[in-house]
Every structure is written in C-alpha cells, then in structure tokens.
Amino acid sequence: MSDDFLPIKGYDHVEFYVGNAKQAAHFYDKVFGFKPVAKAGLETGVRDRASYVMEQGKVRFVLTSAFGPDHEITRHCALHGDGVKVIALAVPDVEAALAEAKKRGATVLQPTCAAEDEHGTFVTGTIKYAGDTVFRFVDRKRYRGPFAPGFRPIAARGSEPVGLAAIDHIVTNVYLGEMNYWARWFEEVLGFRNLLHFTDKDISTEYSALMSKVMEDGTGKCKFPINEPAEGRKKSQIEEYLDYYCGPGVQHIAMNSADICQTVRELRKRDIDFLRVPDTYYDLLKERVGDIDEDVDELRDLGILVDRDEDGYLLQIFTAPVQDRPTLFFEVIERHGSRGFGIGNFKALFVSIEREQAARGNL
Ligand code: FE2
C-alpha cells in the first residue's frame, strides 16, 4: 500500500527471556524440532547473557538468559517466568520506522542502533508494547553473519524438524479495558488495521468470556490478536494468564504447518501435551464444517480442531502451557483458504481449557 507509513516485511524473530537458555534450547530442539543455528555468550565476548538462535522453516526464536541476579533479564524472569520479551519485525528502514512510530505516540526504548562486525551492519530500534513486551524493528539487509553481531554459528546436530513453517499470528493478553487502547495503538502508531472483532457474545462459556480484536499490517503478513477478559461467572483464562504472568504479555504464538496431521503426530511422539476437546466435538464436525480433505477419524485421533468461514477452512491445535506457570502456549495451524482464527472452536476449546484450569484449582 502506498499510504503505508510504516511498511513491514514480516516477522524477523521472537526473543524469549528464560531462566535457563541452554535447557530451553534443548527443549525447542528435541521437542519442537528447531535447529540451533547460532549462539552468543561468554565464548563470543558477551559477558552478561547467553542467547541461542533456533530456526525451523521461516520461524526464528531467540532464547536468552542472563548471568547476574540484578540483570534486567533475570528480573524479567523473576516477575513473569519464561516468556516472550521481544517481537521483532523486519522493516526496510529502522530509522524511518522509529521516527514514524514516535511521531504517532510510541515510546522509544532503544533508538536506532547500527551494530557492526566483519559480516556487515545490523540495525535495530525498539519501542514499548503491552506490559514489559517490546517491538523491535530489524533491518538485516546489510548483514551477512549468523543472526547478529556477537553471535557465532553452532555446529549443531539438531533433531528432525516437525514441519513448522512460519509464524501465523501472535496473541497478546491485556487487562480488562485495555484491548481498545492497544487496537488503536496498532492503528495509529504502526498503521495496522482491525481485521476482526469478537465480543464476549462470540466467545463465552458458562464460566468465562473474552473479547478479542485482530490487528493486521498493511500487507497482511503480520497478525496480532489482542484479548481482554470479559465478565464471567468465574475467573476467565485471560485473568488466569494475567495473574500468573503478572501483567499483559504474549499468550500464544501460532505457527503454520503444511501438514498439521504429520506435525501433530510427531509432536505427540515427542511428548507435547495438547488441549483435548470433548470427543463429542467430532460427532458434530461434519455438520458444522462440511466437506474437508482430511480424515475425521485421524483428526479425532490427534485432537485437531476444524473451523470454516466464507473463505475456506482451517485446522488448528493448541498446546498446553510450555512452562509451569499457566501462561505461554503454542498453536499449530493449517489454512485452507480461511483467514480466520477458529472462532467456532473457541467455545469447544474453552470448555477444555476450563477443565484444565479447574484441575489447577483456579476456576
Ligand atoms: Fe491463535
């Protein structure tokens, strides 16, 4: 779009602050099939932290933990547990992106920084997002090294990939009353538009409800749903997240697979726990979504959900939280035309999430 004042090329990476990056890297490698490609730490001259860059398809995660007790990263982990700190977006021009965002009200946390080494120049700039989460603009077109200056390639074995191809969307949970603030922030500061809007009428069960707005960049490459809790009879899953994360933050990252059955079969083999929907979900499936290419018995077997809208259908599944706190989890999604988010599955899924929430004594 010619009037896109802040053009975005796509997701560059997501950085997690974790308690033990070495062990986290092992988990993302052996369980989720990410390949460790680069590392920064004492051996590369970085004195205060260790970071592992993990890749699969176009998905790039960076896992970072710090050495000292008073380090910002250590304090972040003490407060939030393991979680997403940085959502990094590739932009053609960091300086211009920061200037536009700042002019429109963004809080700049790190002005344009051009880091150089023998591989070229790596440019970044950071703005504040919800809670302690930040957006980082990245321009790596003049950088040819492994990830960024300070990193060295890892001669890693890596396990077999499971077919995760790209980031589809990244969801943030915010406090009641903040969803509209952040939706407007995406519009005004980043030039995104509101793709979809769900009210608590769309997404509710007997116990809990949530409201959600999906924000999308000018090209439709990056999608950010924002959830806020709605009044329910008991504590909503969004409130549970906010209580345990101690503030707003990233609830889940959805990743595309071209063959979700194969991906989920492999992840199940590697002991990933997925949310289960009641078996009755599949009895009503055909009626709800019509003809699909996949075998319903296989979907039932694997616990994969299906939803349809006017553009087509999608298959999706959600993992259980990937740390002890009931906070961050992942979604695997395979799209067949649908640009939606599985609204028809929310209710079936909520029943399932609430069953788990009740088991944790939080409902
Ligand atoms: Fe999602």
Tab-separated table of C-alpha atoms and ligand atoms in Angstrom:
chain	number	residue	atom	x	y	z
A	1	MET	CA	0.000	0.000	0.000
A	2	SER	CA	1.383	3.397	-0.986
A	3	ASP	CA	-0.053	5.078	2.108
A	4	ASP	CA	1.582	2.577	4.466
A	5	PHE	CA	3.676	4.932	6.605
A	6	LEU	CA	5.374	2.043	8.402
A	7	PRO	CA	5.918	-0.802	5.906
A	8	ILE	CA	6.697	-4.169	7.486
A	9	LYS	CA	8.396	-7.018	5.628
A	10	GLY	CA	7.384	-9.728	8.090
A	11	TYR	CA	8.391	-11.330	11.384
A	12	ASP	CA	12.159	-11.341	11.909
A	13	HIS	CA	12.298	-13.248	15.194
A	14	VAL	CA	10.747	-13.652	18.639
A	15	GLU	CA	13.030	-13.425	21.676
A	16	PHE	CA	12.127	-15.216	24.897
A	17	TYR	CA	13.639	-14.341	28.271
A	18	VAL	CA	14.035	-17.629	30.111
A	19	GLY	CA	15.560	-18.898	33.341
A	20	ASN	CA	17.958	-21.298	31.632
A	21	ALA	CA	18.539	-20.697	27.920
A	22	LYS	CA	20.707	-23.790	27.499
A	23	GLN	CA	17.960	-26.100	28.715
A	24	ALA	CA	15.271	-24.171	26.839
A	25	ALA	CA	17.293	-24.564	23.624
A	26	HIS	CA	17.399	-28.310	24.222
A	27	PHE	CA	13.600	-28.378	24.615
A	28	TYR	CA	12.911	-26.359	21.460
A	29	ASP	CA	15.386	-28.533	19.559
A	30	LYS	CA	14.460	-32.022	20.738
A	31	VAL	CA	10.728	-31.498	21.225
A	32	PHE	CA	9.659	-28.788	18.771
A	33	GLY	CA	12.224	-29.621	16.078
A	34	PHE	CA	14.005	-26.249	15.975
A	35	LYS	CA	17.607	-26.241	14.778
A	36	PRO	CA	20.111	-24.363	16.944
A	37	VAL	CA	21.964	-22.151	14.458
A	38	ALA	CA	23.834	-19.501	16.439
A	39	LYS	CA	24.863	-18.616	19.954
A	40	ALA	CA	26.091	-15.598	21.884
A	41	GLY	CA	27.702	-15.843	25.314
A	42	LEU	CA	30.990	-15.826	27.186
A	43	GLU	CA	32.789	-17.593	24.326
A	44	THR	CA	31.726	-14.879	21.868
A	45	GLY	CA	32.647	-11.999	24.152
A	46	VAL	CA	29.147	-11.366	25.531
A	47	ARG	CA	29.716	-11.146	29.297
A	48	ASP	CA	26.253	-10.775	30.794
A	49	ARG	CA	23.992	-13.231	28.989
A	50	ALA	CA	23.676	-16.287	26.777
A	51	SER	CA	21.407	-16.405	23.710
A	52	TYR	CA	20.556	-19.309	21.412
A	53	VAL	CA	19.058	-18.752	17.951
A	54	MET	CA	16.691	-21.559	16.944
A	55	GLU	CA	15.223	-21.925	13.448
A	56	GLN	CA	12.592	-24.036	11.727
A	57	GLY	CA	11.117	-23.094	8.353
A	58	LYS	CA	10.876	-19.318	8.491
A	59	VAL	CA	10.324	-19.304	12.267
A	60	ARG	CA	13.215	-17.883	14.257
A	61	PHE	CA	13.237	-17.940	18.076
A	62	VAL	CA	15.965	-16.466	20.283
A	63	LEU	CA	16.262	-17.842	23.827
A	64	THR	CA	18.111	-15.625	26.276
A	65	SER	CA	19.041	-15.808	29.942
A	66	ALA	CA	21.340	-13.572	31.980
A	67	PHE	CA	24.130	-14.420	34.418
A	68	GLY	CA	23.667	-11.829	37.175
A	69	PRO	CA	20.934	-11.517	39.822
A	70	ASP	CA	20.262	-7.808	39.185
A	71	HIS	CA	20.199	-8.109	35.423
A	72	GLU	CA	17.087	-6.784	33.661
A	73	ILE	CA	16.586	-10.218	32.067
A	74	THR	CA	16.831	-12.017	35.422
A	75	ARG	CA	14.328	-9.597	36.960
A	76	HIS	CA	12.017	-10.105	33.974
A	77	CYS	CA	12.120	-13.873	34.553
A	78	ALA	CA	11.564	-13.478	38.306
A	79	LEU	CA	8.436	-11.406	37.640
A	80	HIS	CA	6.968	-13.095	34.561
A	81	GLY	CA	8.531	-16.528	34.419
A	82	ASP	CA	9.755	-17.662	30.997
A	83	GLY	CA	8.020	-15.670	28.293
A	84	VAL	CA	8.187	-13.528	25.196
A	85	LYS	CA	10.113	-10.283	25.610
A	86	VAL	CA	10.706	-9.126	22.033
A	87	ILE	CA	8.560	-9.339	18.910
A	88	ALA	CA	10.981	-8.402	16.147
A	89	LEU	CA	9.619	-7.174	12.817
A	90	ALA	CA	11.697	-6.828	9.663
A	91	VAL	CA	11.418	-3.325	8.208
A	92	PRO	CA	13.121	-1.717	5.206
A	93	ASP	CA	14.337	1.276	7.256
A	94	VAL	CA	14.634	1.202	11.069
A	95	GLU	CA	15.299	4.912	11.449
A	96	ALA	CA	12.204	5.814	9.422
A	97	ALA	CA	10.057	3.215	11.244
A	98	LEU	CA	11.120	4.569	14.656
A	99	ALA	CA	10.587	8.178	13.578
A	100	GLU	CA	7.077	7.417	12.268
A	101	ALA	CA	6.140	5.389	15.348
A	102	LYS	CA	7.499	8.049	17.714
A	103	LYS	CA	5.685	10.841	15.886
A	104	ARG	CA	2.474	8.853	16.367
A	105	GLY	CA	2.948	8.277	20.080
A	106	ALA	CA	5.216	5.255	20.504
A	107	THR	CA	7.587	5.128	23.490
A	108	VAL	CA	11.066	4.564	22.063
A	109	LEU	CA	13.083	2.328	24.405
A	110	GLN	CA	16.147	1.974	22.195
A	111	PRO	CA	16.909	4.459	19.417
A	112	THR	CA	18.393	3.278	16.131
A	113	CYS	CA	21.469	1.166	16.787
A	114	ALA	CA	23.734	0.030	13.938
A	115	ALA	CA	25.896	-2.828	15.248
A	116	GLU	CA	28.854	-3.694	13.041
A	117	ASP	CA	31.261	-6.580	12.699
A	118	GLU	CA	33.147	-8.238	9.839
A	119	HIS	CA	29.820	-9.515	8.407
A	120	GLY	CA	28.264	-6.097	7.946
A	121	THR	CA	25.795	-3.813	9.692
A	122	PHE	CA	22.796	-4.968	11.719
A	123	VAL	CA	20.303	-2.229	12.525
A	124	THR	CA	17.678	-2.315	15.297
A	125	GLY	CA	15.386	0.010	17.230
A	126	THR	CA	12.894	-0.810	19.995
A	127	ILE	CA	9.532	0.554	21.117
A	128	LYS	CA	7.381	-0.338	24.113
A	129	TYR	CA	4.356	-2.585	23.693
A	130	ALA	CA	1.917	-4.041	26.250
A	131	GLY	CA	3.306	-4.731	29.746
A	132	ASP	CA	7.025	-5.417	29.549
A	133	THR	CA	6.796	-6.717	25.976
A	134	VAL	CA	8.533	-4.714	23.231
A	135	PHE	CA	8.513	-4.460	19.455
A	136	ARG	CA	11.919	-4.374	17.807
A	137	PHE	CA	12.406	-3.155	14.244
A	138	VAL	CA	15.174	-5.037	12.448
A	139	ASP	CA	16.998	-4.307	9.192
A	140	ARG	CA	19.469	-7.073	8.300
A	141	LYS	CA	19.820	-6.384	4.574
A	142	ARG	CA	23.450	-5.246	5.020
A	143	TYR	CA	24.292	-8.110	7.414
A	144	ARG	CA	25.589	-11.482	6.220
A	145	GLY	CA	26.645	-13.087	9.506
A	146	PRO	CA	24.894	-15.600	11.759
A	147	PHE	CA	21.890	-13.752	13.220
A	148	ALA	CA	23.588	-10.599	14.608
A	149	PRO	CA	26.963	-9.256	15.771
A	150	GLY	CA	28.097	-11.111	18.904
A	151	PHE	CA	26.719	-14.439	17.615
A	152	ARG	CA	28.638	-17.396	16.255
A	153	PRO	CA	27.229	-20.304	14.281
A	154	ILE	CA	26.633	-23.507	16.233
A	155	ALA	CA	27.770	-26.742	14.659
A	156	ALA	CA	24.606	-28.344	15.947
A	157	ARG	CA	23.115	-31.689	15.189
A	158	GLY	CA	19.525	-30.618	15.754
A	159	SER	CA	16.606	-33.043	15.745
A	160	GLU	CA	14.303	-33.668	12.789
A	161	PRO	CA	12.032	-30.671	12.094
A	162	VAL	CA	8.320	-31.263	12.716
A	163	GLY	CA	7.099	-29.129	9.803
A	164	LEU	CA	6.583	-25.750	11.467
A	165	ALA	CA	6.888	-23.344	8.535
A	166	ALA	CA	6.195	-19.740	9.596
A	167	ILE	CA	4.608	-17.596	12.280
A	168	ASP	CA	0.910	-17.118	11.509
A	169	HIS	CA	-0.080	-14.813	14.378
A	170	ILE	CA	0.992	-13.712	17.856
A	171	VAL	CA	-1.655	-13.151	20.533
A	172	THR	CA	-1.383	-10.726	23.457
A	173	ASN	CA	-3.481	-10.783	26.639
A	174	VAL	CA	-4.194	-7.410	28.242
A	175	TYR	CA	-6.232	-6.232	31.251
A	176	LEU	CA	-9.949	-5.552	31.068
A	177	GLY	CA	-10.473	-2.204	29.353
A	178	GLU	CA	-7.106	-2.161	27.563
A	179	MET	CA	-7.967	-4.008	24.345
A	180	ASN	CA	-9.310	-0.936	22.580
A	181	TYR	CA	-6.335	1.131	23.692
A	182	TRP	CA	-3.898	-1.316	22.109
A	183	ALA	CA	-6.053	-1.851	18.998
A	184	ARG	CA	-5.989	1.909	18.439
A	185	TRP	CA	-2.252	1.940	19.196
A	186	PHE	CA	-1.686	-0.611	16.400
A	187	GLU	CA	-3.747	1.557	14.035
A	188	GLU	CA	-2.285	4.911	14.927
A	189	VAL	CA	1.314	4.026	15.772
A	190	LEU	CA	2.036	1.104	13.441
A	191	GLY	CA	-0.517	1.733	10.687
A	192	PHE	CA	-2.262	-1.624	11.185
A	193	ARG	CA	-5.942	-2.171	10.567
A	194	ASN	CA	-8.604	-4.042	12.506
A	195	LEU	CA	-9.255	-7.303	10.661
A	196	LEU	CA	-11.747	-8.929	13.020
A	197	HIS	CA	-13.551	-8.176	16.231
A	198	PHE	CA	-15.021	-10.746	18.610
A	199	THR	CA	-17.220	-9.794	21.526
A	200	ASP	CA	-17.953	-11.774	24.660
A	201	LYS	CA	-21.160	-12.871	22.888
A	202	ASP	CA	-18.990	-14.711	20.346
A	203	ILE	CA	-16.527	-16.144	22.813
A	204	SER	CA	-18.062	-17.265	26.048
A	205	THR	CA	-18.988	-20.256	28.114
A	206	GLU	CA	-20.966	-20.589	31.280
A	207	TYR	CA	-17.888	-19.591	33.252
A	208	SER	CA	-15.691	-17.231	31.349
A	209	ALA	CA	-15.640	-14.942	28.370
A	210	LEU	CA	-13.155	-12.915	26.416
A	211	MET	CA	-13.142	-10.183	23.840
A	212	SER	CA	-10.656	-10.061	21.020
A	213	LYS	CA	-9.585	-7.719	18.230
A	214	VAL	CA	-7.298	-8.913	15.463
A	215	MET	CA	-4.874	-6.310	14.081
A	216	GLU	CA	-3.103	-6.777	10.759
A	217	ASP	CA	-0.310	-4.865	8.997
A	218	GLY	CA	-0.726	-3.273	5.555
A	219	THR	CA	0.327	-6.387	3.641
A	220	GLY	CA	-1.434	-8.913	5.875
A	221	LYS	CA	1.810	-10.714	6.754
A	222	CYS	CA	1.664	-9.985	10.477
A	223	LYS	CA	-1.423	-10.519	12.585
A	224	PHE	CA	-1.780	-9.633	16.254
A	225	PRO	CA	-4.979	-10.602	18.065
A	226	ILE	CA	-5.423	-8.782	21.394
A	227	ASN	CA	-7.531	-10.451	24.102
A	228	GLU	CA	-9.074	-8.952	27.182
A	229	PRO	CA	-11.147	-10.778	29.786
A	230	ALA	CA	-14.894	-10.246	29.950
A	231	GLU	CA	-17.174	-10.713	32.911
A	232	GLY	CA	-17.905	-14.359	33.552
A	233	ARG	CA	-19.172	-16.334	36.486
A	234	LYS	CA	-15.684	-17.401	37.429
A	235	LYS	CA	-12.139	-16.354	36.643
A	236	SER	CA	-11.504	-16.275	32.880
A	237	GLN	CA	-8.461	-17.925	31.319
A	238	ILE	CA	-7.242	-14.451	30.359
A	239	GLU	CA	-7.343	-13.349	34.004
A	240	GLU	CA	-5.528	-16.521	34.987
A	241	TYR	CA	-2.799	-15.664	32.480
A	242	LEU	CA	-2.570	-12.048	33.739
A	243	ASP	CA	-2.327	-13.242	37.355
A	244	TYR	CA	0.476	-15.710	36.638
A	245	TYR	CA	2.374	-13.599	34.107
A	246	CYS	CA	1.951	-10.640	36.479
A	247	GLY	CA	0.774	-8.387	33.691
A	248	PRO	CA	-0.042	-8.268	29.999
A	249	GLY	CA	2.068	-10.308	27.599
A	250	VAL	CA	2.142	-12.821	24.774
A	251	GLN	CA	-0.383	-15.627	25.319
A	252	HIS	CA	0.352	-17.776	22.295
A	253	ILE	CA	2.284	-17.942	19.046
A	254	ALA	CA	0.582	-19.725	16.152
A	255	MET	CA	2.778	-21.427	13.566
A	256	ASN	CA	1.745	-22.717	10.139
A	257	SER	CA	2.211	-26.287	9.022
A	258	ALA	CA	1.567	-27.586	5.505
A	259	ASP	CA	0.637	-30.956	7.038
A	260	ILE	CA	-0.767	-30.460	10.513
A	261	CYS	CA	-1.526	-34.175	10.982
A	262	GLN	CA	2.106	-35.069	10.410
A	263	THR	CA	3.309	-32.206	12.639
A	264	VAL	CA	0.985	-33.129	15.500
A	265	ARG	CA	1.723	-36.850	15.179
A	266	GLU	CA	5.433	-36.055	15.522
A	267	LEU	CA	4.928	-33.599	18.413
A	268	ARG	CA	2.787	-36.148	20.258
A	269	LYS	CA	5.560	-38.707	19.804
A	270	ARG	CA	7.868	-36.188	21.488
A	271	ASP	CA	5.502	-35.851	24.468
A	272	ILE	CA	3.968	-32.441	23.790
A	273	ASP	CA	0.665	-32.078	25.643
A	274	PHE	CA	-2.192	-30.645	23.623
A	275	LEU	CA	-5.538	-29.410	24.843
A	276	ARG	CA	-8.199	-32.032	24.266
A	277	VAL	CA	-11.693	-31.234	23.156
A	278	PRO	CA	-14.555	-33.456	24.217
A	279	ASP	CA	-14.952	-36.438	21.872
A	280	THR	CA	-18.454	-35.268	21.011
A	281	TYR	CA	-16.808	-32.378	19.132
A	282	TYR	CA	-16.040	-34.763	16.260
A	283	ASP	CA	-19.552	-36.217	16.125
A	284	LEU	CA	-20.845	-32.790	15.128
A	285	LEU	CA	-17.880	-31.831	12.943
A	286	LYS	CA	-19.190	-32.785	9.502
A	287	GLU	CA	-22.408	-30.925	10.171
A	288	ARG	CA	-20.554	-27.801	11.298
A	289	VAL	CA	-17.777	-27.532	8.675
A	290	GLY	CA	-18.966	-29.607	5.703
A	291	ASP	CA	-16.526	-31.407	3.400
A	292	ILE	CA	-12.818	-31.278	4.217
A	293	ASP	CA	-9.816	-33.082	2.692
A	294	GLU	CA	-8.741	-34.688	5.957
A	295	ASP	CA	-9.996	-37.877	7.535
A	296	VAL	CA	-12.174	-37.014	10.541
A	297	ASP	CA	-11.096	-40.135	12.411
A	298	GLU	CA	-7.481	-39.086	12.114
A	299	LEU	CA	-8.312	-35.580	13.314
A	300	ARG	CA	-10.196	-37.079	16.259
A	301	ASP	CA	-7.272	-39.320	16.998
A	302	LEU	CA	-4.842	-36.406	17.012
A	303	GLY	CA	-7.219	-33.893	18.654
A	304	ILE	CA	-7.042	-31.426	15.754
A	305	LEU	CA	-9.812	-28.814	15.507
A	306	VAL	CA	-11.538	-27.551	12.351
A	307	ASP	CA	-13.323	-24.302	11.594
A	308	ARG	CA	-14.852	-22.850	8.450
A	309	ASP	CA	-15.735	-19.348	7.307
A	310	GLU	CA	-16.764	-17.828	3.957
A	311	ASP	CA	-13.204	-18.073	2.539
A	312	GLY	CA	-12.476	-21.694	3.384
A	313	TYR	CA	-11.490	-23.769	6.393
A	314	LEU	CA	-8.611	-24.133	8.825
A	315	LEU	CA	-7.203	-26.849	11.038
A	316	GLN	CA	-5.662	-25.940	14.401
A	317	ILE	CA	-4.499	-27.318	17.724
A	318	PHE	CA	-3.234	-25.738	20.945
A	319	THR	CA	-0.512	-26.999	23.235
A	320	ALA	CA	-0.733	-26.862	26.999
A	321	PRO	CA	1.402	-24.075	28.543
A	322	VAL	CA	5.101	-24.767	27.955
A	323	GLN	CA	6.228	-23.713	31.438
A	324	ASP	CA	4.876	-24.352	34.949
A	325	ARG	CA	3.025	-21.055	35.063
A	326	PRO	CA	-0.209	-21.268	33.025
A	327	THR	CA	1.000	-18.578	30.615
A	328	LEU	CA	2.581	-19.012	27.151
A	329	PHE	CA	1.486	-21.807	24.807
A	330	PHE	CA	1.693	-22.561	21.087
A	331	GLU	CA	-0.785	-23.197	18.292
A	332	VAL	CA	-0.227	-25.169	15.101
A	333	ILE	CA	-2.449	-24.062	12.221
A	334	GLU	CA	-3.021	-25.242	8.648
A	335	ARG	CA	-5.061	-22.874	6.499
A	336	HIS	CA	-7.231	-23.934	3.573
A	337	GLY	CA	-8.444	-20.533	2.409
A	338	SER	CA	-9.774	-19.347	5.749
A	339	ARG	CA	-8.173	-16.166	7.088
A	340	GLY	CA	-9.949	-16.545	10.412
A	341	PHE	CA	-8.771	-17.697	13.829
A	342	GLY	CA	-11.085	-20.588	14.607
A	343	ILE	CA	-13.838	-18.636	16.324
A	344	GLY	CA	-16.136	-21.645	16.011
A	345	ASN	CA	-13.631	-23.635	18.034
A	346	PHE	CA	-13.327	-21.170	20.856
A	347	LYS	CA	-16.269	-22.483	22.773
A	348	ALA	CA	-15.288	-26.135	22.450
A	349	LEU	CA	-11.775	-25.138	23.383
A	350	PHE	CA	-12.796	-23.032	26.357
A	351	VAL	CA	-14.618	-25.948	27.853
A	352	SER	CA	-11.384	-27.863	27.548
A	353	ILE	CA	-9.184	-25.054	28.909
A	354	GLU	CA	-11.550	-24.594	31.828
A	355	ARG	CA	-11.365	-28.265	32.647
A	356	GLU	CA	-7.593	-27.867	32.952
A	357	GLN	CA	-7.959	-24.593	34.830
A	358	ALA	CA	-10.275	-26.307	37.307
A	359	ALA	CA	-7.711	-29.064	37.730
A	360	ARG	CA	-5.203	-26.353	38.732
A	361	GLY	CA	-7.697	-25.043	41.331
A	362	ASN	CA	-8.002	-21.718	39.511
A	363	LEU	CA	-11.645	-21.836	38.445
B	1	FE2	FE	-4.461	-18.370	17.683
